[in-house]
mmCIF file of C-alpha atoms in Angstrom:
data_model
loop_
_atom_site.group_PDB
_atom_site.id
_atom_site.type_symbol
_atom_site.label_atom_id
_atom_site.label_comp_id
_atom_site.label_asym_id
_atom_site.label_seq_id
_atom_site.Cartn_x
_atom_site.Cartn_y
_atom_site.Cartn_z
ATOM 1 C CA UNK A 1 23.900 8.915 -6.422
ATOM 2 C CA UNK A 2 22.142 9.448 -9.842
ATOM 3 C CA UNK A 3 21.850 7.634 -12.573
ATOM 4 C CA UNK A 4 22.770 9.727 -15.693
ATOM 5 C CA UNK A 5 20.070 10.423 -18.288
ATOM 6 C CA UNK A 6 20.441 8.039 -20.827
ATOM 7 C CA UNK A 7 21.963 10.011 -24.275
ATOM 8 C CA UNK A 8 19.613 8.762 -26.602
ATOM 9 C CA UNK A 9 16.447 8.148 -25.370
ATOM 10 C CA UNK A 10 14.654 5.974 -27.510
ATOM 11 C CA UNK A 11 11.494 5.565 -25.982
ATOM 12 C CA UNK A 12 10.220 8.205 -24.080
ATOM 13 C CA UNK A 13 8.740 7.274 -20.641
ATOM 14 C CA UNK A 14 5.273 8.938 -19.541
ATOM 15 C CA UNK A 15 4.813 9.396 -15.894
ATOM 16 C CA UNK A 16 2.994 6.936 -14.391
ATOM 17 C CA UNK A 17 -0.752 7.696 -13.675
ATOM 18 C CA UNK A 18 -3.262 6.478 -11.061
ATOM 19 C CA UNK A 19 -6.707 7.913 -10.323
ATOM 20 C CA UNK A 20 -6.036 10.937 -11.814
ATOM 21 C CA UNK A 21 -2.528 11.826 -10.235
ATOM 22 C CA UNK A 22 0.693 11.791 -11.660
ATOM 23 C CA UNK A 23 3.839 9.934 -10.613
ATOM 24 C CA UNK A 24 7.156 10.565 -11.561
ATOM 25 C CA UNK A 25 8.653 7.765 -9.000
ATOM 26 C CA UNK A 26 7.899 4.018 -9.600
ATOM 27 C CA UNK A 27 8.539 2.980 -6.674
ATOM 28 C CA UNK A 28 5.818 2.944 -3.923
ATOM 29 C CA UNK A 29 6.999 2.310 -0.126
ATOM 30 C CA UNK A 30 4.978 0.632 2.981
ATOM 31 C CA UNK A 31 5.297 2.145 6.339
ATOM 32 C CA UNK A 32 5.476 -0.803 8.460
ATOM 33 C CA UNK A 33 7.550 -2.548 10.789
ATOM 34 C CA UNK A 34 9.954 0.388 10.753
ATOM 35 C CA UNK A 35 12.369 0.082 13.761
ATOM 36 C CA UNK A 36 11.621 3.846 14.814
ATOM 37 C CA UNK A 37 9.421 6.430 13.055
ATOM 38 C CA UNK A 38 12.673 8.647 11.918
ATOM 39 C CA UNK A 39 13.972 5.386 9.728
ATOM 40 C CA UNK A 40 10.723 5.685 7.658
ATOM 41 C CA UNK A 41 11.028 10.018 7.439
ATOM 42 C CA UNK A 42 14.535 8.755 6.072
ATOM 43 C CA UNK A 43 13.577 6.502 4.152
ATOM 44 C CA UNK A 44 10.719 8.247 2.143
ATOM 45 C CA UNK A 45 13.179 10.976 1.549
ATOM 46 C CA UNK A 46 16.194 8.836 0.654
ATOM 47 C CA UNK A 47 13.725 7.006 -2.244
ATOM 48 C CA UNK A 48 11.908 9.954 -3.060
ATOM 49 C CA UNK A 49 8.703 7.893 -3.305
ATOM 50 C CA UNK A 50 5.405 9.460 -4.130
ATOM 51 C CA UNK A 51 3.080 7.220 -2.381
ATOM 52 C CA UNK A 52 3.313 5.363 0.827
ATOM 53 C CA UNK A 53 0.976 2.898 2.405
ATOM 54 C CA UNK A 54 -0.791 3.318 5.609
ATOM 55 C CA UNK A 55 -2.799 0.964 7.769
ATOM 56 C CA UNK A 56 -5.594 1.263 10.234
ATOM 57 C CA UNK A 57 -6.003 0.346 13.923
ATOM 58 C CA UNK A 58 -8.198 0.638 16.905
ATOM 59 C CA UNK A 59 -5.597 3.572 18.922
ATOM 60 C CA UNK A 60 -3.970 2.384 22.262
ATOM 61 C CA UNK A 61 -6.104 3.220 25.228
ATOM 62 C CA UNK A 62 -2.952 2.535 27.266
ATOM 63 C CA UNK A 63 -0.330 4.377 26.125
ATOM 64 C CA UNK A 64 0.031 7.054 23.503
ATOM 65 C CA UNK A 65 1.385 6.774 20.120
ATOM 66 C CA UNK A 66 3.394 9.039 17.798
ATOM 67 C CA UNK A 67 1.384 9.964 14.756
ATOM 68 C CA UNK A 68 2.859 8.531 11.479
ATOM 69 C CA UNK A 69 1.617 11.242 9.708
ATOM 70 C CA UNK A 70 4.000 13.328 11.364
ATOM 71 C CA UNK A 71 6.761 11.690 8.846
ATOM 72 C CA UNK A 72 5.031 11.864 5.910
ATOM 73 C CA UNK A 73 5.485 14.709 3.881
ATOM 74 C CA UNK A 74 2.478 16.420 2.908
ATOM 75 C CA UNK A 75 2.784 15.986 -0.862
ATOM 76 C CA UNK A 76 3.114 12.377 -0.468
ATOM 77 C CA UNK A 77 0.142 10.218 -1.572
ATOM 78 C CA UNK A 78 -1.481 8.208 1.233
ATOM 79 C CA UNK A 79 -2.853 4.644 -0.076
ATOM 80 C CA UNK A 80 -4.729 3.496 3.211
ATOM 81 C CA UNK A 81 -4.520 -0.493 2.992
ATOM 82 C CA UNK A 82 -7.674 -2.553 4.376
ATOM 83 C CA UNK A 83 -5.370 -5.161 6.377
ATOM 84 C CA UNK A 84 -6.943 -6.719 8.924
ATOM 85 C CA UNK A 85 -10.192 -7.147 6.274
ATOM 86 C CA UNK A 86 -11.262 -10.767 6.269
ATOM 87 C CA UNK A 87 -14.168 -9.712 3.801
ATOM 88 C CA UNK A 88 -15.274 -7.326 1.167
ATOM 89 C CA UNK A 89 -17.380 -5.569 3.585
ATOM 90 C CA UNK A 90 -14.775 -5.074 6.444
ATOM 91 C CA UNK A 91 -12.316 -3.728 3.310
ATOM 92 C CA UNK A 92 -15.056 -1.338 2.653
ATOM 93 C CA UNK A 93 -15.996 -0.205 6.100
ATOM 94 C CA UNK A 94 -12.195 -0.030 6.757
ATOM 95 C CA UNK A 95 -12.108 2.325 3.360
ATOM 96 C CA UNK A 96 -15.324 4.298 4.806
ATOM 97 C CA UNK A 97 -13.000 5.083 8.218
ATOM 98 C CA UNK A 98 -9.979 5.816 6.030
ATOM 99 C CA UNK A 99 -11.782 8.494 4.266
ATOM 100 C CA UNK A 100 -13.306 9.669 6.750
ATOM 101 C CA UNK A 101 -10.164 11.198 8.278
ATOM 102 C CA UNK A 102 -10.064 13.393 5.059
ATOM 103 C CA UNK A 103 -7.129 11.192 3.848
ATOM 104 C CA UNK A 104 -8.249 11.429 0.372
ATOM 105 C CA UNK A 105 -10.084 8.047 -1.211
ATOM 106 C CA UNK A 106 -7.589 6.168 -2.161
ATOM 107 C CA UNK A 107 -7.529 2.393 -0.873
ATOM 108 C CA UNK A 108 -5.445 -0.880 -0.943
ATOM 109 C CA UNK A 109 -8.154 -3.385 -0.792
ATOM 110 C CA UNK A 110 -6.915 -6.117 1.303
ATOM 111 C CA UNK A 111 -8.696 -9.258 2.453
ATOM 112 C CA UNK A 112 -7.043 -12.166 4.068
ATOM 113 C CA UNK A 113 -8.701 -14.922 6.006
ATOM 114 C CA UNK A 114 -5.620 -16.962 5.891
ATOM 115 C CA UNK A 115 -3.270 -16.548 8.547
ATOM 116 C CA UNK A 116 0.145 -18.560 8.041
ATOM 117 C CA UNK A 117 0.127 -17.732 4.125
ATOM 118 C CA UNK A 118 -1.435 -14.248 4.054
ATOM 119 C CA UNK A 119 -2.783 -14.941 0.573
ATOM 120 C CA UNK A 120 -4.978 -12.419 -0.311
ATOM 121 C CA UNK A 121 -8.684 -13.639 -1.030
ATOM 122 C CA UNK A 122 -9.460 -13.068 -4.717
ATOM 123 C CA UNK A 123 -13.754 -12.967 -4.940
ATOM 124 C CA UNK A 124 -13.655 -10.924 -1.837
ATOM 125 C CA UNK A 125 -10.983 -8.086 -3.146
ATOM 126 C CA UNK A 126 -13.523 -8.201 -6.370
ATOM 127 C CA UNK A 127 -16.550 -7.120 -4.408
ATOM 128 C CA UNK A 128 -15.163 -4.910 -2.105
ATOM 129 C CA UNK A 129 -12.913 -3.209 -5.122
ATOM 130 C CA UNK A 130 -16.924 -2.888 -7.383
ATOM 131 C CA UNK A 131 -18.733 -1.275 -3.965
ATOM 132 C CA UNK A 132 -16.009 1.549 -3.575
ATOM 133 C CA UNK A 133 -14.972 1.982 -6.867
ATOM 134 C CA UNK A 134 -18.905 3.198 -7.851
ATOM 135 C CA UNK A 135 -18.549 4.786 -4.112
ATOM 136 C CA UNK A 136 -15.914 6.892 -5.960
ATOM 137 C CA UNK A 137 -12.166 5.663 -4.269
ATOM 138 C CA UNK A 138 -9.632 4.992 -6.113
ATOM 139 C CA UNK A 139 -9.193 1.444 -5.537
ATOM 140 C CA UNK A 140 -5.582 -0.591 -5.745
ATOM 141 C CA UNK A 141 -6.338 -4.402 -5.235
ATOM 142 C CA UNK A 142 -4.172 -6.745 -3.813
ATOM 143 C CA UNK A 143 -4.355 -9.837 -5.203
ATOM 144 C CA UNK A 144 -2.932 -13.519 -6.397
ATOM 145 C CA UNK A 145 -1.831 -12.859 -10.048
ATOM 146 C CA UNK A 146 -4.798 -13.985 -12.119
ATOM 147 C CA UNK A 147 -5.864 -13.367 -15.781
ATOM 148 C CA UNK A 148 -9.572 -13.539 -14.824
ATOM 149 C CA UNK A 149 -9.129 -12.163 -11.596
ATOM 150 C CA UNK A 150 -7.646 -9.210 -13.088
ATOM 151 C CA UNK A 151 -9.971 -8.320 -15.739
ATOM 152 C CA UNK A 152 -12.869 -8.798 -12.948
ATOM 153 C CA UNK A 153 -11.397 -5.991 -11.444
ATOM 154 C CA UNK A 154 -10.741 -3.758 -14.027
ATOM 155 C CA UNK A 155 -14.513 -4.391 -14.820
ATOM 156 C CA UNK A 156 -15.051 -3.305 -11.374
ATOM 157 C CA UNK A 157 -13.447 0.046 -11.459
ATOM 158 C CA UNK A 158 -10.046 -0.825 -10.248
ATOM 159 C CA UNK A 159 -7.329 1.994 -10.807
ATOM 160 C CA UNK A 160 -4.701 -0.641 -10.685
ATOM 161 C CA UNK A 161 -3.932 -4.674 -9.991
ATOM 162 C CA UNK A 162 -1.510 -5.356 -7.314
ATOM 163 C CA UNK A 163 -0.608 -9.009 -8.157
ATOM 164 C CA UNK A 164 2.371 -10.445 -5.324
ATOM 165 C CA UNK A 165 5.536 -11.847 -6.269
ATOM 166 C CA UNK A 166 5.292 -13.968 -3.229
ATOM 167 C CA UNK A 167 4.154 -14.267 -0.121
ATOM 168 C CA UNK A 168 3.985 -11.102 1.861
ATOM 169 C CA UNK A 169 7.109 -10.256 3.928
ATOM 170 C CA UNK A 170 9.188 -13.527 2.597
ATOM 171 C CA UNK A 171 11.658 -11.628 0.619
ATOM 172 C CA UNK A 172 11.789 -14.058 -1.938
ATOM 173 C CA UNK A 173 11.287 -12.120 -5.182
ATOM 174 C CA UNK A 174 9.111 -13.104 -8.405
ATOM 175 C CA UNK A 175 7.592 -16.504 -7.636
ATOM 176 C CA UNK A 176 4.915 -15.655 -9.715
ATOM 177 C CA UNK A 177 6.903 -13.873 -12.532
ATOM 178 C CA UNK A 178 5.231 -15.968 -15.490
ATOM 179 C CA UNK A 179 1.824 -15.165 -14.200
ATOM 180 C CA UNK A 180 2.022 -11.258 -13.562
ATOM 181 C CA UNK A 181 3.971 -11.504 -17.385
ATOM 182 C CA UNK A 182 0.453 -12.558 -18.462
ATOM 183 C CA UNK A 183 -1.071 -9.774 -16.791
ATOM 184 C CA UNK A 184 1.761 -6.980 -17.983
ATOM 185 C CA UNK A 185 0.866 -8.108 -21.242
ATOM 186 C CA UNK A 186 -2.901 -8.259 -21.302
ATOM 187 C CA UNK A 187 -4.463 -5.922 -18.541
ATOM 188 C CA UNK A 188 -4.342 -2.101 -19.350
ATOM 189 C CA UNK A 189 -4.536 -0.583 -15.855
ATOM 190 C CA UNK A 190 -1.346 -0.705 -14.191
ATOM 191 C CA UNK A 191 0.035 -3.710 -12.828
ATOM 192 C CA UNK A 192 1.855 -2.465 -9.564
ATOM 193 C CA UNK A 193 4.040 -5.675 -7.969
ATOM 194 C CA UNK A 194 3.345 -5.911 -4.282
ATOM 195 C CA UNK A 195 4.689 -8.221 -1.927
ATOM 196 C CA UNK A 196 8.010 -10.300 -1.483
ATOM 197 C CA UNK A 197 10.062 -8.672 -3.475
ATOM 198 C CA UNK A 198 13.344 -8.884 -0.986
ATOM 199 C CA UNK A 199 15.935 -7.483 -3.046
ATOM 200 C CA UNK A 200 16.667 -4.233 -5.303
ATOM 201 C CA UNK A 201 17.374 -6.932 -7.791
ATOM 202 C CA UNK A 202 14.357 -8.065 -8.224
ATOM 203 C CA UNK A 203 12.729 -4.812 -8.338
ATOM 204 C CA UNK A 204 14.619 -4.018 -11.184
ATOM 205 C CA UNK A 205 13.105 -7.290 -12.590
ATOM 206 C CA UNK A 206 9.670 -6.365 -12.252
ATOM 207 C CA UNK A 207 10.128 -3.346 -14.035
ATOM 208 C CA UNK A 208 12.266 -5.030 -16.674
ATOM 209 C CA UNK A 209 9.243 -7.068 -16.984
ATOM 210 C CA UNK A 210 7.138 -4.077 -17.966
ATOM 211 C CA UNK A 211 5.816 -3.920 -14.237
ATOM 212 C CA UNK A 212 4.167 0.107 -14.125
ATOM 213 C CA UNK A 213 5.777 -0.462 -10.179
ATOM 214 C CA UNK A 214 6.858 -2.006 -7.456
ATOM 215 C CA UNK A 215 5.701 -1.152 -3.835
ATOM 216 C CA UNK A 216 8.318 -2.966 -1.255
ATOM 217 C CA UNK A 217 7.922 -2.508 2.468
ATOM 218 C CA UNK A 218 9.426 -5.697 4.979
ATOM 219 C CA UNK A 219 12.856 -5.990 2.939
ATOM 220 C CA UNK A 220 13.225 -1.901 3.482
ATOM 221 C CA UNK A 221 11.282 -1.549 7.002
ATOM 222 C CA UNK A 222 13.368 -4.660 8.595
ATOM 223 C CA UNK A 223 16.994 -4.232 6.915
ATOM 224 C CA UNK A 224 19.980 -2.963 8.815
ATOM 225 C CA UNK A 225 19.961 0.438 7.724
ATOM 226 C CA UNK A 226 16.335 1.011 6.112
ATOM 227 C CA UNK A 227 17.207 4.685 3.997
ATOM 228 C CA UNK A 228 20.321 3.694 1.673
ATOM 229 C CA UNK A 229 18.287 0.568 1.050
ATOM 230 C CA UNK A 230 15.283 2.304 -0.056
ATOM 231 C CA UNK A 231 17.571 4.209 -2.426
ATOM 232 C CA UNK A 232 18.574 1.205 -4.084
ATOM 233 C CA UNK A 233 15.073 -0.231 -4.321
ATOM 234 C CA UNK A 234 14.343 3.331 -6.163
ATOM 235 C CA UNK A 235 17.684 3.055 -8.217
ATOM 236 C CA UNK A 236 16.903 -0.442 -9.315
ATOM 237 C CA UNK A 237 13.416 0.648 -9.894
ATOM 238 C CA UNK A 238 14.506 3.225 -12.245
ATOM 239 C CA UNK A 239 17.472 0.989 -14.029
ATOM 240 C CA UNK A 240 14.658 -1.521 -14.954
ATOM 241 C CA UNK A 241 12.100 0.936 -15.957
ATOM 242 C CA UNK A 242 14.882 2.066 -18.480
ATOM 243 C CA UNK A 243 16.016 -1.442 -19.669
ATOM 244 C CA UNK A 244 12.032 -2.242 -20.244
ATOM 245 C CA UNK A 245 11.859 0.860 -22.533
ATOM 246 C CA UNK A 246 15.621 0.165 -24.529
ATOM 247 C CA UNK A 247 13.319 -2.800 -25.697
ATOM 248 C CA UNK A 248 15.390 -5.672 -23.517
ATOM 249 C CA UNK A 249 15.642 -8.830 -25.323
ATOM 250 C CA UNK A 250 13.707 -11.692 -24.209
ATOM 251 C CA UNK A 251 15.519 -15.010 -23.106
ATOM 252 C CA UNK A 252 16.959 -17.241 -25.581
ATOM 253 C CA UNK A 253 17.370 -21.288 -25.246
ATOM 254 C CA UNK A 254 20.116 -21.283 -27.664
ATOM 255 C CA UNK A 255 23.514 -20.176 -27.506
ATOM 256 C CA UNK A 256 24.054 -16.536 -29.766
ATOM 257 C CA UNK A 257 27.951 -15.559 -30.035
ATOM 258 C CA UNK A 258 28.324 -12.126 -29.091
ATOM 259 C CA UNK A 259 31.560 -12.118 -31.060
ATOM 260 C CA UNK A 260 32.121 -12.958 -34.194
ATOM 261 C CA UNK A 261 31.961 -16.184 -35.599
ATOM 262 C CA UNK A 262 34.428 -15.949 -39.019
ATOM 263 C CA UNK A 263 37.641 -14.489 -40.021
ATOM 264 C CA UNK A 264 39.375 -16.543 -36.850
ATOM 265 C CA UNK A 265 42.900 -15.516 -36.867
ATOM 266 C CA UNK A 266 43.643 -19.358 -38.021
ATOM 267 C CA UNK A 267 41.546 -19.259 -41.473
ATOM 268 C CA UNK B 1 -21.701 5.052 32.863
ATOM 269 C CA UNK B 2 -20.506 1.895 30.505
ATOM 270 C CA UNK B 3 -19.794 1.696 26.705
ATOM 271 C CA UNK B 4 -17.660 -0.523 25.099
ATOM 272 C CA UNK B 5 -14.665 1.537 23.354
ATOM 273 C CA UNK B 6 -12.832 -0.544 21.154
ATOM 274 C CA UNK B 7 -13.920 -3.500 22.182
ATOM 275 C CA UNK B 8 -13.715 -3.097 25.772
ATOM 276 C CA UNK B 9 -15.795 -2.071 28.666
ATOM 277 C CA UNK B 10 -15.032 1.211 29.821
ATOM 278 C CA UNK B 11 -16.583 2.863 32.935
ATOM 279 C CA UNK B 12 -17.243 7.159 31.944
ATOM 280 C CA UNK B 13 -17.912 9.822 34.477
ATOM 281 C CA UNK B 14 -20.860 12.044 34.101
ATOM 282 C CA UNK B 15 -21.849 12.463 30.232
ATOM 283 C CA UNK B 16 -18.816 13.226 28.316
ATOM 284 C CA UNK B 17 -19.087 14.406 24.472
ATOM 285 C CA UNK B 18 -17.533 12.358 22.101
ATOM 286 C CA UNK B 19 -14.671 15.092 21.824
ATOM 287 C CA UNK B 20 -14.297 14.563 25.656
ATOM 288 C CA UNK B 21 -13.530 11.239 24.858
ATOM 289 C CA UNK B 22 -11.117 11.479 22.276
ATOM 290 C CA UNK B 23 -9.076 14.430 23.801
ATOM 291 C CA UNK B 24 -9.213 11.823 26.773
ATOM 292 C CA UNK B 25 -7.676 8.766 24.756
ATOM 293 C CA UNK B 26 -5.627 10.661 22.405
ATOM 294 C CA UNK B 27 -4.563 14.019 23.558
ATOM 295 C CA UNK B 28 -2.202 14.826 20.897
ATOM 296 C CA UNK B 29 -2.694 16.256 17.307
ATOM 297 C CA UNK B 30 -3.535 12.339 15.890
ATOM 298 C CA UNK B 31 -5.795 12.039 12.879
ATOM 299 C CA UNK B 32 -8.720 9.798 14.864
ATOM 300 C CA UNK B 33 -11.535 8.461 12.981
ATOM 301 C CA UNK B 34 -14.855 7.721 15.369
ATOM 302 C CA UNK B 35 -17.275 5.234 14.707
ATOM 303 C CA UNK B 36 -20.201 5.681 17.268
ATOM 304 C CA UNK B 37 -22.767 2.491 17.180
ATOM 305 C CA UNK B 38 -21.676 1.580 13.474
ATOM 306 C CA UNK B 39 -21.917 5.058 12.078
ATOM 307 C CA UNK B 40 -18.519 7.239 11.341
ATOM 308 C CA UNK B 41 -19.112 10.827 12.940
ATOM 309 C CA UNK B 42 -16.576 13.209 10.994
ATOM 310 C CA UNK B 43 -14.868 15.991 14.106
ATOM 311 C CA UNK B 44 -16.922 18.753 13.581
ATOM 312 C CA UNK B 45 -19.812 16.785 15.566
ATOM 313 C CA UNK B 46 -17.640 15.475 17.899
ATOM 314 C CA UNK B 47 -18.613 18.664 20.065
ATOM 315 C CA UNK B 48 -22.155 18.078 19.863
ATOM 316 C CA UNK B 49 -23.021 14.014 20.455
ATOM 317 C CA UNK B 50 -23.228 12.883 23.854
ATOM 318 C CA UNK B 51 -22.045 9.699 24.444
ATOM 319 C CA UNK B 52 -24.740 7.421 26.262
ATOM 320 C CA UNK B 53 -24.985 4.269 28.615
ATOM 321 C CA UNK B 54 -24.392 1.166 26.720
ATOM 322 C CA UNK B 55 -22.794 3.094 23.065
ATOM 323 C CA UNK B 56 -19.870 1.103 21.555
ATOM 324 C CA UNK B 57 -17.783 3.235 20.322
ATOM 325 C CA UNK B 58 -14.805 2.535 17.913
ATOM 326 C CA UNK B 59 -11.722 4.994 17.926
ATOM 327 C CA UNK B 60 -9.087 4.013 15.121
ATOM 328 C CA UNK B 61 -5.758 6.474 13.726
ATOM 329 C CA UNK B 62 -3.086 5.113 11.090
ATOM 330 C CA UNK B 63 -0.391 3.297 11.880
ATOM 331 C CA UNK B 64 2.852 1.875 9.414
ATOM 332 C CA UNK B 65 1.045 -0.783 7.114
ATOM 333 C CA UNK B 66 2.273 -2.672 3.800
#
């Protein structure tokens, strides 16, 4: 299914660019907890996403494992995340391996010491994002939605911020809409939403927000049938990129008839 | 022989390269990344270092991640 171009376009959308590369989709798709390696080959074609993310492990001296690689296509960015990072310098020797399996350099920075919440730890995503973005990576932090937090990173060489929605794999959406507002509106990098979002819905309300992207991976990786839902997250991706650029009105607190309010049939 | 890959003690016969090793773990055509005491070795040495009594060795590939 396609949406049809819009007739009169009146703002122009630019591809999206990170690090130097250009993307045409908005909508960015994790690779785990996939059922079976062919629901994520599906999936990535069924969204048509440009970028996936990727993590790293110690390999299974037990048994062997398929390659993920196998099911991404070639021409698909690979955004190596740092999970498993409880510091800046695990993210960046975690980075150091990534690259060093000629990946490219391009690196979620992810540190998390917390282990029911998964909240990402803010100082530690700084440092690790200022030793590897002089190092030369291109460096997407994931982080708690923060003004100050933010513009530490940009001042640190970060390509984008990656502020959650909520916590990671809950599904619940934009917890922390007002706060990643505040960033939309005052950080110039782009502000990719990561984690939580659940729903196609409120994909489509990150990018309504003025959100450069979304990347979604649980609510895809754990539904009933992963590809036609990864469709809709693009769709909905795509339906609020366009509302953002018709210039969507902001909420009101007041009532505004949509109809008329004179010449009643009874005057 | 003993050297601790990936955080376990693992008994070697004779002195394997570090390409031994890895075609030994992971036969097929993964994308490994070795980390020999600390220090990343990049494939085209794998040929060429020896592994030794007592190295701790790291081998790591991708796998899905958010």
């Amino acid at each position: 299914m396609q949406i049809p171009s819009p007739t009169t376009n009146i703002r122009p959308d630019e591809p999206l660019c990170i690090g130097g590369k250009t993307f045409t989709s908005r909508f960015f798709l994790g690779t785990g907890k996939f059922k079976n390696k062919q629901d994520l080959a599906d999936s990535i074609r069924a969204c048509r996403t440009e970028l996936v993310t990727v993590a790293l492990r110690r390999i299974d001296l037990e048994r062997h494992e398929e390659n993920i690689l196998e099911y991404i296509p070639p021409d698909v960015t690979l955004l190596t995340n740092t999970s498993g990072a409880r510091t800046a310098q695990e993210a960046v020797r975690i980075a150091r391996l990534a690259e060093a399996s000629g990946c490219g350099k391009w690196v979620k920075i992810e540190v998390i010491n917390d282990s029911k919440y998964l909240l990402p730890d803010n100082q530690e995503t700084i440092k690790a994002t200022e030793i590897l973005a002089a190092d030369g990576f291109t460096v997407l932090p994931y982080v708690t939605p923060d003004l100050y937090v933010a513009r530490a990173l940009v001042k640190a060489g970060a390509a984008t911020v990656m502020p959650l929605g909520s916590l990671i794999g809950s599904n619940q959406g934009l917890k922390t809409a007002e706060l990643i507002r505040v960033l939309i509106d005052e950080i110039d990098v782009p502000i990719v939403v990561d984690a939580g979002i659940g729903r196609p819905s409120q994909a489509a309300e990150a990018m309504e927000m003025g959100a450069d992207a979304v990347l979604v991976n649980t609510a895809v990786a754990t539904a009933g049938h992963p590809a036609p839902l990864a469709e809709a997250f693009a769709l909905a991706v795509r339906a609020g990129r366009q509302a953002y650029l018709s210039g969507l009105p902001r909420k009101k607190s007041d009532a505004d008839a949509s109809s008329p309010l004179t010449g009643f049939l009874y005057e | 022989m003993t050297i601790t890959l990936n955080g376990k003690m693992q008994e070697l016969a004779g002195e394997p390269s570090l390409n031994d090793i890895v075609q030994q773990f992971s036969p097929q055509s993964r994308r490994v990344i070795a980390e020999l005491n600390g220090e990343i070795v990049r494939d085209p040495r794998w040929d060429e270092i020896r592994i030794r009594e007592g190295d701790i060795l790291e081998l790591v590939s991708f796998v899905g991640g958010g």
